[in-house]
Short mmCIF file of C-alpha atoms and ligand atoms in Angstrom, two decimals:
data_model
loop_
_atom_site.label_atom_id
_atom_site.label_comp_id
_atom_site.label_asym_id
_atom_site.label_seq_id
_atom_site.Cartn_x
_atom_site.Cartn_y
_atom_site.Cartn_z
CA UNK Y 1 215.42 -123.17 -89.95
CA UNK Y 2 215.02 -126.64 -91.55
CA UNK Y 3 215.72 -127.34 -95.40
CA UNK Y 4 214.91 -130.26 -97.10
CA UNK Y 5 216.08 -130.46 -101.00
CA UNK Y 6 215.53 -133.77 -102.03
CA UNK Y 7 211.10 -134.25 -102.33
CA UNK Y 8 209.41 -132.03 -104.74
CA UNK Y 9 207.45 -128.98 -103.06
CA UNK Y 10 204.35 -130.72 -101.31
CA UNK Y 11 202.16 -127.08 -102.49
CA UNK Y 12 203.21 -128.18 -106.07
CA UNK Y 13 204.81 -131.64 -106.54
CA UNK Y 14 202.38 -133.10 -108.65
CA UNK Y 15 204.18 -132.08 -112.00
CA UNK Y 16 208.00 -132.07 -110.57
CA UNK Y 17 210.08 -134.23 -109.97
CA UNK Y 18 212.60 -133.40 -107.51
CA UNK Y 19 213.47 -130.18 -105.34
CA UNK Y 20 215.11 -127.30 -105.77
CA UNK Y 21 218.52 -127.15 -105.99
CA UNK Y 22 220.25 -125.45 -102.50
CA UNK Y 23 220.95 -121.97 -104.06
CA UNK Y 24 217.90 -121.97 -106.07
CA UNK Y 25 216.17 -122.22 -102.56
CA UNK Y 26 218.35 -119.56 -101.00
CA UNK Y 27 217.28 -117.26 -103.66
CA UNK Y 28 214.00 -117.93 -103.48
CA UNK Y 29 213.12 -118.79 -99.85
CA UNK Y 30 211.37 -115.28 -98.08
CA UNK Y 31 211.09 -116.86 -94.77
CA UNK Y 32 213.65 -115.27 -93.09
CA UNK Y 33 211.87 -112.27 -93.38
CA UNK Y 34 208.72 -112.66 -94.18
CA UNK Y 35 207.72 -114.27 -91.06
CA UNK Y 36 207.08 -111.01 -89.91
CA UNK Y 37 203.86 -111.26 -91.53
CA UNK Y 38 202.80 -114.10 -89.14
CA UNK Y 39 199.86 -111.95 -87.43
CA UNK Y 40 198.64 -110.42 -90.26
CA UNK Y 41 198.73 -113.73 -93.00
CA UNK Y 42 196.54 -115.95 -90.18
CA UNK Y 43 194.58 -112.97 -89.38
CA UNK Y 44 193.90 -112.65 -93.07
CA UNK Y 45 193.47 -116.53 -93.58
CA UNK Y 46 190.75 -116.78 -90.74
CA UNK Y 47 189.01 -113.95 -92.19
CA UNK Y 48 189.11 -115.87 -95.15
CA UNK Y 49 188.19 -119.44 -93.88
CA UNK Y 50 185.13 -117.20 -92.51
CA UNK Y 51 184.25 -115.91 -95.81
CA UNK Y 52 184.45 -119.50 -97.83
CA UNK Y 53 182.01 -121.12 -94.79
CA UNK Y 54 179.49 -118.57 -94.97
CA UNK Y 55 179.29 -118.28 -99.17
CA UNK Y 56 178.58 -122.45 -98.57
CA UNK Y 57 182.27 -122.80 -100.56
CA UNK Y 58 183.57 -125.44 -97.87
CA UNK Y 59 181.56 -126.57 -94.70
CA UNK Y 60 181.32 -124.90 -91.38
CA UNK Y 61 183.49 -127.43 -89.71
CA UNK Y 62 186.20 -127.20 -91.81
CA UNK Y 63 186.14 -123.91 -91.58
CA UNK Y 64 186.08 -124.10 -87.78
CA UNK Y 65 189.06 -126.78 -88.03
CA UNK Y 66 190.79 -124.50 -89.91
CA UNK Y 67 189.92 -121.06 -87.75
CA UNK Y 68 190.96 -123.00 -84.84
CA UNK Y 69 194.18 -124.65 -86.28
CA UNK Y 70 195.35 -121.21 -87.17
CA UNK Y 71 194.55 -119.82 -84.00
CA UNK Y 72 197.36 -122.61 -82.33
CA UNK Y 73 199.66 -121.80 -85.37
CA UNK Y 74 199.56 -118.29 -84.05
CA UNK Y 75 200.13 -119.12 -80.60
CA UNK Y 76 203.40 -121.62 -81.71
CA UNK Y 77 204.71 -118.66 -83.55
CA UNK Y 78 203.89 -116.12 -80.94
CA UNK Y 79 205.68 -118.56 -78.01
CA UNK Y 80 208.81 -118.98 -80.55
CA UNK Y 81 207.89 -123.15 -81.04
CA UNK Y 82 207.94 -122.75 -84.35
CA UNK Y 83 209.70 -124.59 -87.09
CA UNK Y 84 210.15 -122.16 -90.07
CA UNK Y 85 211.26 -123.88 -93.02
CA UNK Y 86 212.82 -122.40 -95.55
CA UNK Y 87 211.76 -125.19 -98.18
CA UNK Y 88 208.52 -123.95 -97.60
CA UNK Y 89 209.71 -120.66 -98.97
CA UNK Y 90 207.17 -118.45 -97.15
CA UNK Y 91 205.37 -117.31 -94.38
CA UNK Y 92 202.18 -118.55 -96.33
CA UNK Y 93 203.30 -122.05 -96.81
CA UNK Y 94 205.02 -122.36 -93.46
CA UNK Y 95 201.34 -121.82 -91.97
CA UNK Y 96 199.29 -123.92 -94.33
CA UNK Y 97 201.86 -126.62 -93.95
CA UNK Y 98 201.60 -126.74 -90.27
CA UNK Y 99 197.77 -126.22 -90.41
CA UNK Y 100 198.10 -129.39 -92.35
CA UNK Y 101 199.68 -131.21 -89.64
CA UNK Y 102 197.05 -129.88 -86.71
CA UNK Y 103 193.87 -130.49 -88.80
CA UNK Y 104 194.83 -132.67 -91.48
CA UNK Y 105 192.44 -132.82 -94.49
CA UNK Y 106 190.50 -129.36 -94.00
CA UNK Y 107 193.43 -127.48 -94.17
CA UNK Y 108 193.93 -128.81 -98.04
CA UNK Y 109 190.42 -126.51 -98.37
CA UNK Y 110 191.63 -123.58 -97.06
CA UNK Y 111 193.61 -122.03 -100.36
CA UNK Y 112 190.32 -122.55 -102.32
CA UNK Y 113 189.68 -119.12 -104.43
CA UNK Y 114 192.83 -117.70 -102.83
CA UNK Y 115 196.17 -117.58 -104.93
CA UNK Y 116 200.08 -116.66 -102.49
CA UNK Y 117 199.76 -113.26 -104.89
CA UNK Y 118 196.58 -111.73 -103.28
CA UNK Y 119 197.56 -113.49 -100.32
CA UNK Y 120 200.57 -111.79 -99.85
CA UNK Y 121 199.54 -108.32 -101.18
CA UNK Y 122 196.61 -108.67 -97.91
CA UNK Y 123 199.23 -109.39 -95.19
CA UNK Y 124 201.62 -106.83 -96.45
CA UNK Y 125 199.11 -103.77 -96.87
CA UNK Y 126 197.52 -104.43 -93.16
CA UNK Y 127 201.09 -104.77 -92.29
CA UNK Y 128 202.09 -101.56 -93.66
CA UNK Y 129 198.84 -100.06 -92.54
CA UNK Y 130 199.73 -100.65 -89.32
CA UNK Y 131 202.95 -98.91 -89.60
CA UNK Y 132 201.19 -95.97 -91.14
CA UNK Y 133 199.37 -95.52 -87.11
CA UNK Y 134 202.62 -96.29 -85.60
CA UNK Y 135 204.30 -93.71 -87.32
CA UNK Y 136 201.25 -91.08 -86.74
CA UNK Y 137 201.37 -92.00 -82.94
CA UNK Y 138 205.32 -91.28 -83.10
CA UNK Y 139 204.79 -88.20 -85.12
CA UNK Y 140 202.50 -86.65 -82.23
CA UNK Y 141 204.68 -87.91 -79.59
CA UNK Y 142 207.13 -85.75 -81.09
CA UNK Y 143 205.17 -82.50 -81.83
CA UNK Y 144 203.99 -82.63 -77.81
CA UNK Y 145 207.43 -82.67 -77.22
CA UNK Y 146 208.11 -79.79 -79.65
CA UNK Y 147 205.10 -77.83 -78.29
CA UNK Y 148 206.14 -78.53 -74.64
CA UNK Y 149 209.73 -76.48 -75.82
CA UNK Y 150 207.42 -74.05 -77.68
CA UNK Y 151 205.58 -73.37 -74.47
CA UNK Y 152 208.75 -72.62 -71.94
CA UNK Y 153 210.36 -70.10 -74.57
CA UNK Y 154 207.62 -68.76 -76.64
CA UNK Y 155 209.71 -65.31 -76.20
CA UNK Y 156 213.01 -66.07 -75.61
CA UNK Y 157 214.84 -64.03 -78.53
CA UNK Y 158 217.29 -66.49 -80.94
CA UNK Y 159 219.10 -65.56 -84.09
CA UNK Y 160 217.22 -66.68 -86.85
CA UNK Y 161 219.50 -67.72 -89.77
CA UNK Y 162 219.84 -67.48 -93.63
CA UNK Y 163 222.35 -69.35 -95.17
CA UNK Y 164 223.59 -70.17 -91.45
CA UNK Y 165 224.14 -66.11 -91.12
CA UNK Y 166 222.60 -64.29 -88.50
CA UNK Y 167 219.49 -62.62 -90.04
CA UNK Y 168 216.94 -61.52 -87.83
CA UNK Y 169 215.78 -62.49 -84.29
CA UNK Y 170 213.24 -65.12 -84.00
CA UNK Y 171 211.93 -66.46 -80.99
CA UNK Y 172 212.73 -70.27 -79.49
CA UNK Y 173 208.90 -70.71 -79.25
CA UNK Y 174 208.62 -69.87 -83.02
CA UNK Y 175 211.72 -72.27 -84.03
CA UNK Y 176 210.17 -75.16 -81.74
CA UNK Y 177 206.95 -74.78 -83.52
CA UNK Y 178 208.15 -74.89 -87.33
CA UNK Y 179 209.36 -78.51 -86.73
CA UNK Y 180 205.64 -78.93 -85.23
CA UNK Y 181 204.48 -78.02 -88.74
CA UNK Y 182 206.79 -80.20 -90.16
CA UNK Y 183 205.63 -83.41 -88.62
CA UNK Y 184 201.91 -82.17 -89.11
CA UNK Y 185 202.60 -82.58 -92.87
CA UNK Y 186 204.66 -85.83 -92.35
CA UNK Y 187 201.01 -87.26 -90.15
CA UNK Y 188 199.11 -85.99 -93.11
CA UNK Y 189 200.77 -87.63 -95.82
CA UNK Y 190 200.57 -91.19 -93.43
CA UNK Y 191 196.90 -90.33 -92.76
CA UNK Y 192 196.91 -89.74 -96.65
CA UNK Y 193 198.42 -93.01 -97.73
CA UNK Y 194 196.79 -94.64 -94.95
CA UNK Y 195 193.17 -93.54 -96.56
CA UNK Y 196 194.67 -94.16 -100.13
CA UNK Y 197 195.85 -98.11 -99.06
CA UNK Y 198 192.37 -98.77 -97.61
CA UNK Y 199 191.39 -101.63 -99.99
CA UNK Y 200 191.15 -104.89 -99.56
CA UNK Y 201 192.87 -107.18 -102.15
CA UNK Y 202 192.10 -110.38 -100.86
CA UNK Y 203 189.92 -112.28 -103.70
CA UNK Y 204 191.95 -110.71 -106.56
CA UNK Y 205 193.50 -114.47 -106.24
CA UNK Y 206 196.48 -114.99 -108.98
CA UNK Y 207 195.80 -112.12 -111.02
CA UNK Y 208 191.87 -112.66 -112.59
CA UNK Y 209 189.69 -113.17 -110.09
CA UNK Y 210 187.53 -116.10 -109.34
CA UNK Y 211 185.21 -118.65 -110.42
CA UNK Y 212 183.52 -119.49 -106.73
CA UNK Y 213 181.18 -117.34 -105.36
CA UNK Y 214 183.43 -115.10 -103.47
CA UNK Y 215 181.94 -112.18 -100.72
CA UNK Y 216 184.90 -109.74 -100.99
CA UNK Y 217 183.18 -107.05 -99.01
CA UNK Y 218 182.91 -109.56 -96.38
CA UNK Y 219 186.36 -110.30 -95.83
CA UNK Y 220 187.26 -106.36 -96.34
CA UNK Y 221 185.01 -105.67 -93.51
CA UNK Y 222 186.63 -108.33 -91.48
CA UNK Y 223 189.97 -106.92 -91.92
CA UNK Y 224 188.76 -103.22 -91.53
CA UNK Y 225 189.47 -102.32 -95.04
CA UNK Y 226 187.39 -99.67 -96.51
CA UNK Y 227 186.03 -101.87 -99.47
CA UNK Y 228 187.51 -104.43 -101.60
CA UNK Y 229 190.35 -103.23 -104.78
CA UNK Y 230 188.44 -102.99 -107.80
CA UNK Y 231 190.68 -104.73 -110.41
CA UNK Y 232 192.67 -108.20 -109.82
CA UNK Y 233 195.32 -107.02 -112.00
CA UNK Y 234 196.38 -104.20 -110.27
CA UNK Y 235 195.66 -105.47 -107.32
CA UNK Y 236 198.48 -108.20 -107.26
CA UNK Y 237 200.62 -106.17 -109.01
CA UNK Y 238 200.48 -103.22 -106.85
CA UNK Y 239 203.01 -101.98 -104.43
CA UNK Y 240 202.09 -97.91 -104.36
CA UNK Y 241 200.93 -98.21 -100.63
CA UNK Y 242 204.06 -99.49 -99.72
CA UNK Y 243 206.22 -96.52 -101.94
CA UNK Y 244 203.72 -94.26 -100.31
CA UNK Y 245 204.64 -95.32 -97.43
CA UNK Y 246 208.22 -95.20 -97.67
CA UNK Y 247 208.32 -91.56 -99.13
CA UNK Y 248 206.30 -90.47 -96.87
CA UNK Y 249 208.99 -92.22 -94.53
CA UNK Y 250 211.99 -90.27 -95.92
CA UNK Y 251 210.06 -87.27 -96.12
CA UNK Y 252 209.77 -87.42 -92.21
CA UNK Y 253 213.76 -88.64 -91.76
CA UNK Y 254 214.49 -86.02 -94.06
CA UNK Y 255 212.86 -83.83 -91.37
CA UNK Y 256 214.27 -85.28 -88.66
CA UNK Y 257 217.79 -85.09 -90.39
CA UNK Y 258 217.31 -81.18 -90.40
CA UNK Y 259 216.67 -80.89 -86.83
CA UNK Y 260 219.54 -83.27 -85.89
CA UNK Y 261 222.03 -81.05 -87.81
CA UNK Y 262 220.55 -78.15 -85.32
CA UNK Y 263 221.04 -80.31 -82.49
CA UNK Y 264 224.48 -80.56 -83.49
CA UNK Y 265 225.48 -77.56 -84.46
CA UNK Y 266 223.69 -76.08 -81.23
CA UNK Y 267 225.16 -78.11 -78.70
CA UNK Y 268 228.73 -77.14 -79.69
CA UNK Y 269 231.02 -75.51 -77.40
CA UNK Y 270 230.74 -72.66 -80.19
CA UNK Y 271 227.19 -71.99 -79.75
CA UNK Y 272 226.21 -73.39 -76.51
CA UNK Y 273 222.36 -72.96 -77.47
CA UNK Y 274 221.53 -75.96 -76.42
CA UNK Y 275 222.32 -78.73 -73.76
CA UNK Y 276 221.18 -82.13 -74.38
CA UNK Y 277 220.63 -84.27 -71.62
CA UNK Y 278 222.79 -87.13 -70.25
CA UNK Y 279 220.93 -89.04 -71.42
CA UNK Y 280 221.14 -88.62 -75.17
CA UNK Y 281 224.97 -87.49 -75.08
CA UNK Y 282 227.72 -90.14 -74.79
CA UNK Y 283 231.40 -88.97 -74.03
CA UNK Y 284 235.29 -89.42 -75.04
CA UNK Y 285 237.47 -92.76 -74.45
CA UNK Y 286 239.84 -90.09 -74.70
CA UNK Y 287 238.25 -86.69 -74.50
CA UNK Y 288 237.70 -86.06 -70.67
CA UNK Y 289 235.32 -82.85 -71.44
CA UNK Y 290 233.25 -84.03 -74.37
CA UNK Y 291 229.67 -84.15 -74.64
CA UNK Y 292 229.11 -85.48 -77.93
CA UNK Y 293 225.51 -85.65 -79.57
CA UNK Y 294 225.69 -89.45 -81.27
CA UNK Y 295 222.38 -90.00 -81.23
CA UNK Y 296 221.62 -86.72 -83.05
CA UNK Y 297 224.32 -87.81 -85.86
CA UNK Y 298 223.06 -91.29 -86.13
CA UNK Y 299 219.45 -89.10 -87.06
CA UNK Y 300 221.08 -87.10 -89.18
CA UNK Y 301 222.31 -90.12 -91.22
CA UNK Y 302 219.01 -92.69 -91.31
CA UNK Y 303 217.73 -90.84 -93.91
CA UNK Y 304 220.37 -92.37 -95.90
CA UNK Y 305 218.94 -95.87 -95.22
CA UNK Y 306 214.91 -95.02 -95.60
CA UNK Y 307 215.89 -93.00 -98.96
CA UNK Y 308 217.49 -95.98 -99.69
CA UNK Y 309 214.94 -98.66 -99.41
CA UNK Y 310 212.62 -95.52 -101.07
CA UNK Y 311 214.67 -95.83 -104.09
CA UNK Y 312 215.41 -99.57 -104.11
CA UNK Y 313 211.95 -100.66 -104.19
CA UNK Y 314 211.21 -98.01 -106.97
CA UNK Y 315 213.58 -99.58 -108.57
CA UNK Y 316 212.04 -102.84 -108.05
CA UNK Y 317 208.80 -102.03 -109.38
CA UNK Y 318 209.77 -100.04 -112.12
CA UNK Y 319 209.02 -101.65 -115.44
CA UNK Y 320 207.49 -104.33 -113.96
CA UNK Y 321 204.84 -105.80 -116.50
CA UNK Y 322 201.42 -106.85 -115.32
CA UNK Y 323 200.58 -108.80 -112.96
CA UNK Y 324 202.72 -110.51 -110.22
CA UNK Y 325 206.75 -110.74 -110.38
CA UNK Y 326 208.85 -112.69 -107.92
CA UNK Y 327 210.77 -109.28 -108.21
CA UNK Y 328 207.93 -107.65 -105.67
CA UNK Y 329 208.92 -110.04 -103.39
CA UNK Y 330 211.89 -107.84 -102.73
CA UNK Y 331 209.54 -105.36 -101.03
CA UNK Y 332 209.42 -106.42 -97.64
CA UNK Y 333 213.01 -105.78 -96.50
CA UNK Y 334 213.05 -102.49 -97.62
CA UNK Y 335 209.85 -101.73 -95.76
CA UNK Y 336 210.72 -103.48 -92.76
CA UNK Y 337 214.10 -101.56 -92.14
CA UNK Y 338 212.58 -98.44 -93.32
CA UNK Y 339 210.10 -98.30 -90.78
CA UNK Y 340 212.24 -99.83 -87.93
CA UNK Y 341 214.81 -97.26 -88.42
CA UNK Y 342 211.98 -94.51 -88.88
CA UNK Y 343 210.13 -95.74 -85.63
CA UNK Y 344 213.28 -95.78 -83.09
CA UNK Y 345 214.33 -91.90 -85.30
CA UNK Y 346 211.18 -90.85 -83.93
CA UNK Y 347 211.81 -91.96 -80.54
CA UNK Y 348 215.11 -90.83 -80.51
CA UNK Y 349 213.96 -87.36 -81.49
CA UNK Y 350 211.09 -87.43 -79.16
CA UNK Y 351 213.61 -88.50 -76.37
CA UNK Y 352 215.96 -86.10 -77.46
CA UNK Y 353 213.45 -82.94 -77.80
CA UNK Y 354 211.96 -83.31 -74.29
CA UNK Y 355 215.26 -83.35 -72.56
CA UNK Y 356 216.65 -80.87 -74.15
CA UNK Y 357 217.90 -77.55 -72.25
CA UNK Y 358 217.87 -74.43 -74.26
CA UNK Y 359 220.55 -71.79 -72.92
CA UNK Y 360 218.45 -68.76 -72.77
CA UNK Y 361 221.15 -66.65 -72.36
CA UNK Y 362 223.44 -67.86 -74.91
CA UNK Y 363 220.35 -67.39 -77.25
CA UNK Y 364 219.67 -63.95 -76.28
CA UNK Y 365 223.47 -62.96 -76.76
CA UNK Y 366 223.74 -64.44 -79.61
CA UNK Y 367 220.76 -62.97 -81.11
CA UNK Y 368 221.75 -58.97 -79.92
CA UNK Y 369 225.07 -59.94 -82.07
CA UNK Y 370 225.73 -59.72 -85.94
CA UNK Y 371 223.41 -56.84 -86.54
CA UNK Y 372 220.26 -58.88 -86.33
CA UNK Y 373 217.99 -55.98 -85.63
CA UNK Y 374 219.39 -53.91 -89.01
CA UNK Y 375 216.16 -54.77 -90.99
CA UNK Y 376 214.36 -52.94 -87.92
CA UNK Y 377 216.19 -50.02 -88.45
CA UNK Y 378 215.83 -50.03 -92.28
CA UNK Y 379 212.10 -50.20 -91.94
CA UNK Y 380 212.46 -47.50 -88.81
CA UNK Y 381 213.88 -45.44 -91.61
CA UNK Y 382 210.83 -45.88 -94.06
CA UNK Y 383 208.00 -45.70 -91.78
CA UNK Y 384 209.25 -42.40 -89.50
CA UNK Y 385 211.43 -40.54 -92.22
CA UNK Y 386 209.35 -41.52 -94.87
CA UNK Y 387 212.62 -43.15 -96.86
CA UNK Y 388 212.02 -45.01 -99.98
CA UNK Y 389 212.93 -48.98 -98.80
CA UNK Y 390 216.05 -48.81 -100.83
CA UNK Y 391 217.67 -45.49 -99.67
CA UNK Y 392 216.81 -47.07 -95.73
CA UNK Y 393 218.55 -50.14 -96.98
CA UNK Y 394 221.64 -47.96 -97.68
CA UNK Y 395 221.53 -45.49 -94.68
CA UNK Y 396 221.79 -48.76 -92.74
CA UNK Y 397 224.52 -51.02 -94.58
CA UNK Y 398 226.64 -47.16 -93.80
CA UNK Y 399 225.77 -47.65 -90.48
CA UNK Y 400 226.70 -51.57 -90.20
CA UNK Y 401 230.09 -50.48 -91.76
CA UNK Y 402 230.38 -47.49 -89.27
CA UNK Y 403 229.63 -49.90 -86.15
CA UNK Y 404 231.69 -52.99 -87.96
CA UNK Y 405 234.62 -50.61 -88.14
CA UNK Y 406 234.36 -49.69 -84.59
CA UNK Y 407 233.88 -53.27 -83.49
CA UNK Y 408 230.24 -52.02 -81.48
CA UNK Y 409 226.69 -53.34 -82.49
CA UNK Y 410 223.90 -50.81 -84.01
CA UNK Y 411 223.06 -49.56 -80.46
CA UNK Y 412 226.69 -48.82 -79.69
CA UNK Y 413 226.08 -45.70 -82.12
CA UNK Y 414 225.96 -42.83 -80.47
CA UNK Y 415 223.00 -40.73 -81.54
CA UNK Y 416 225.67 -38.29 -83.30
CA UNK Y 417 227.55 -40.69 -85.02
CA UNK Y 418 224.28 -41.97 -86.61
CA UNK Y 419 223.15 -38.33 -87.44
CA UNK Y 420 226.76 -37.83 -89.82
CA UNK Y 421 224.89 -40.78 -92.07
CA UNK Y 422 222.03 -39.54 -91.83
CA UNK Y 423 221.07 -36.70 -90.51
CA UNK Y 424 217.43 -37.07 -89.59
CA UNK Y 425 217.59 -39.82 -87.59
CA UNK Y 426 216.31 -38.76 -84.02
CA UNK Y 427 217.07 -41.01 -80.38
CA UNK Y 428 213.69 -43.25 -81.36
CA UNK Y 429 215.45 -45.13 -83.62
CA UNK Y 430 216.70 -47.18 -80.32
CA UNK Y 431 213.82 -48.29 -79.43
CA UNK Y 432 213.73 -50.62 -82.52
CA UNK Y 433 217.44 -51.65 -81.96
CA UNK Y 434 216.57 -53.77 -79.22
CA UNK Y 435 215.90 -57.82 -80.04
CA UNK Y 436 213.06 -57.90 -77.79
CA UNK Y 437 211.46 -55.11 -79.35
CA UNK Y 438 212.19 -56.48 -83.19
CA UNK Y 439 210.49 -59.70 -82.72
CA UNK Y 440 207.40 -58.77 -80.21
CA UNK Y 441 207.02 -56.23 -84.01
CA UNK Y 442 207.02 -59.16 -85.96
CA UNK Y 443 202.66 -59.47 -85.95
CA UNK Y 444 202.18 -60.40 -89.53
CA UNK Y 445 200.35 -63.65 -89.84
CA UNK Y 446 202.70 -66.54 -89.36
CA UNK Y 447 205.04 -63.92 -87.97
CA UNK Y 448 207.70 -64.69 -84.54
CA UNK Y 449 206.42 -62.07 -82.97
CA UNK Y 450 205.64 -64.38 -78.75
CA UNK Y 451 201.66 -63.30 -79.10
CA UNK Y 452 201.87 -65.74 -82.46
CA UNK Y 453 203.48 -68.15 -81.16
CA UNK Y 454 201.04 -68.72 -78.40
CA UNK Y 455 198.29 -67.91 -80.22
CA UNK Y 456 199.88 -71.29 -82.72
CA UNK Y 457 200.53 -73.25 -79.08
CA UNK Y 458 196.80 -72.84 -78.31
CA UNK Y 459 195.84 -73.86 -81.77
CA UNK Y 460 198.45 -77.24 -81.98
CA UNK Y 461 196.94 -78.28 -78.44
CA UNK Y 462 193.67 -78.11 -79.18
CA UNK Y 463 194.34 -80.04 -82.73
CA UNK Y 464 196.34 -82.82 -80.57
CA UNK Y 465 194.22 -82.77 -77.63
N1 LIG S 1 206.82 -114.84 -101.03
C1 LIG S 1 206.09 -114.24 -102.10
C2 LIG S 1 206.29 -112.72 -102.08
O1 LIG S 1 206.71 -112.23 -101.10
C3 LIG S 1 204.64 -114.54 -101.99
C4 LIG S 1 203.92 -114.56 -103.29
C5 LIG S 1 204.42 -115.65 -104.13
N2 LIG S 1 203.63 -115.81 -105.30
C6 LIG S 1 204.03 -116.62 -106.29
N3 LIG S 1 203.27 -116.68 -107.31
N4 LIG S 1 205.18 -117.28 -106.24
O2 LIG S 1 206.05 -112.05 -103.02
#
């Protein structure tokens, strides 16, 4: 990148002097991150050049100088020939100056009704916009994946857990497909911002509109906005699509943070419910037998970073007064790490979710153990002895004791030995001690019972198609 402090800026010379000093243009200078917006700034400077040429603001050959001169800035950029500068402080006047130098005179015509501040609120929203798609592609990447492991184990019995205790059994199918409605809501609330973002600030210029004859629908057509912002104001002083964006970002890796800490938890030697694949384990310099699950960590821990950007750029905006601050320009790198690291999370857990082996066995054992099927017998209790709930709740914490002491689960009992608590109880009661039994019982609407969960499969396939 090239620097240059001794002329005065050549977008604003005529009243200074001299240049900026060196750490005034360090401080300033966006370039090294805002060329990022390369596609979308020409893309939103042709659509422009369009809309000036066919109001009658500048000619059609300067606008065709200019739509062409863009179109080889694009392609210098795209082929890495390129000279960012950062004198030229931005992505906007890195193109215009180079325009300049292709086309000469015409280019001088293309910031006419245009100001950097509606400029830059264009390239970042289609930017952003973009990212919204991305992240709903990734998010249904990773619910296929999730419905895939739905499918194989829709009845293949797991502990479910309160407070990491084993409560009652719940099926791998059912498990699978609560992250699936997890990452629905996360493609709503990007389809939601997405909608919400829609507008088209371009015209809005510094902050008050414009004197020339502006056609603002025109260029929010070109640029597949829904219609053009309403108010100049807020428009250049608005950054909610790109908050939206980034909670709806940590509200994902928060998601994806949960499942990780599964992953982890699951694939230790302790629990052995799952086994991730080779390719998404890395092992010991030291530890011949480890398998560990880094990539599942690392997912635990980028929530940390999108959070962080979440809150930094609230911070940014907060108490900002009307209209444009050089503050917002602290926006972009928040955004662009944010949805980096929430684009390769999603990968990652995509990767992760398809290769991974559940231990069906290891999940059935574990869900016969730590008296999972108790609530069973409770409600066994109430509906064939006609118990009040909280007598049934007793009989059976009496009988968890009496198998605890004898270190046996429930259907250890013998028949007798469940008769001296209570002495009604008749052999049927085994029939609900069984894991198989308590969750193909569980019917009620949004129940683990299998015949929900595929009834839910059928439903999430036909929704993703
Ligand atoms: N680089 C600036 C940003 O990212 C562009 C807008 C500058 N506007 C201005 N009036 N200096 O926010």
């Amino acid at each position: 990148m090239s620097s240059d402090n001794g002329a005065a800026n050549s977008m604003w010379g005529g009243r200074f002097a001299a240049g900026p000093s060196a750490i005034m243009e360090a401080i300033n200078a966006s370039i090294g991150f805002d060329q990022r917006l390369a596609p979308q700034d020409i893309t939103g400077s042709r659509a422009h050049a369009a809309m000036l040429a066919a109001t009658g603001i500048i000619s059609a050959e300067d606008a065709a100088a200019i739509d062409g001169g863009l179109a080889q800035v694009l392609g210098e950029i795209e082929n890495g020939r390129f000279e960012f500068s950062a004198a030229l402080e931005d992505i906007h006047m890195n193109v215009e100056a180079r325009l300049q130098q292709i086309i000469g005179a015409p280019a001088g015509r293309l910031h006419t009704a245009r100001s950097r501040n509606d400029q830059v609120a264009v390239d970042f929203r289609i930017w952003v916009r973009n990212q919204c798609d991305a992240a709903i592609a990734g998010l249904e990447a990773l619910m296929r994946a999730y419905l895939a492991q739905a499918e194989e184990g829709a009845d293949w019995v797991m502990p479910g857990f309160t407070h990491l205790q084993t409560a009652q059994p719940v099926t791998w199918g059912h498990h699978m497909l609560a992250y699936v409605e997890m990452f629905a809501r996360d493609k709503g609330r990007f389809e939601d911002a997405r909608a919400r973002m829609n507008e088209c600030p371009l015209g809005a210029a510094a902050l008050a509109g414009t004197s020339f004859p502006i056609d603002r629908q025109m260029t929010a057509d070109a640029l597949g906005f829904e219609r053009p912002t309403a108010n100049s104001l807020d428009t250049v002083s608005d950054r909610d699509f790109a908050l939206e964006f980034l909670a709806a970002s940590s509200i994902c890796a928060m998601h994806l943070s949960r499942f990780a800490e599964e992953l982890v938890i699951w694939s230790s030697a302790q629990f052995r419910f799952v086994r991730m694949s080779d390719q998404f384990s890395t092992g010991s310099s030291i530890m011949p037998q480890k398998r560990n699950p880094d990539a599942a960590e690392l997912l635990r821990a980028k929530l940390g970073r999108i959070l962080g950007a979440t809150v930094a750029l609230f911070t940014v905006m907060k108490g900002l007064p009307l209209a444009y601050s050089k503050d917002m320009q602290e926006d972009k790198e928040q955004v662009f790490d944010a949805a980096d690291t929430l684009m390769l999370g999603l990968a990652a857990m995509e990767g992760m979710v398809r290769d991974l082996s559940a231990n069906r066995a290891a999940l059935e054992a574990a869900a016969a153990s730590g008296f999972s099927t108790a609530t069973d017998l409770a409600d066994w209790l109430v509906r064939e002895l006609g118990l009040p709930f909280r007598e049934a709740h007793h009989v059976t914490g009496s009988l968890v004791k009496l198998a605890e002491d004898k270190g046996c689960d429930l259907p250890d009992l013998s028949l007798a030995e469940m008769q001296k608590v209570h002495g009604e109880i008749t052999d049927a009661v085994y029939s609900v001690l069984g894991v198989q039994n308590s969750v193909a019982s569980r019917i009620s609407y949004g129940g683990t019972a299998p015949a929900n969960v595929r009834a839910q499969i059928a439903r999430w396939k036909e929704v993703l198609g």
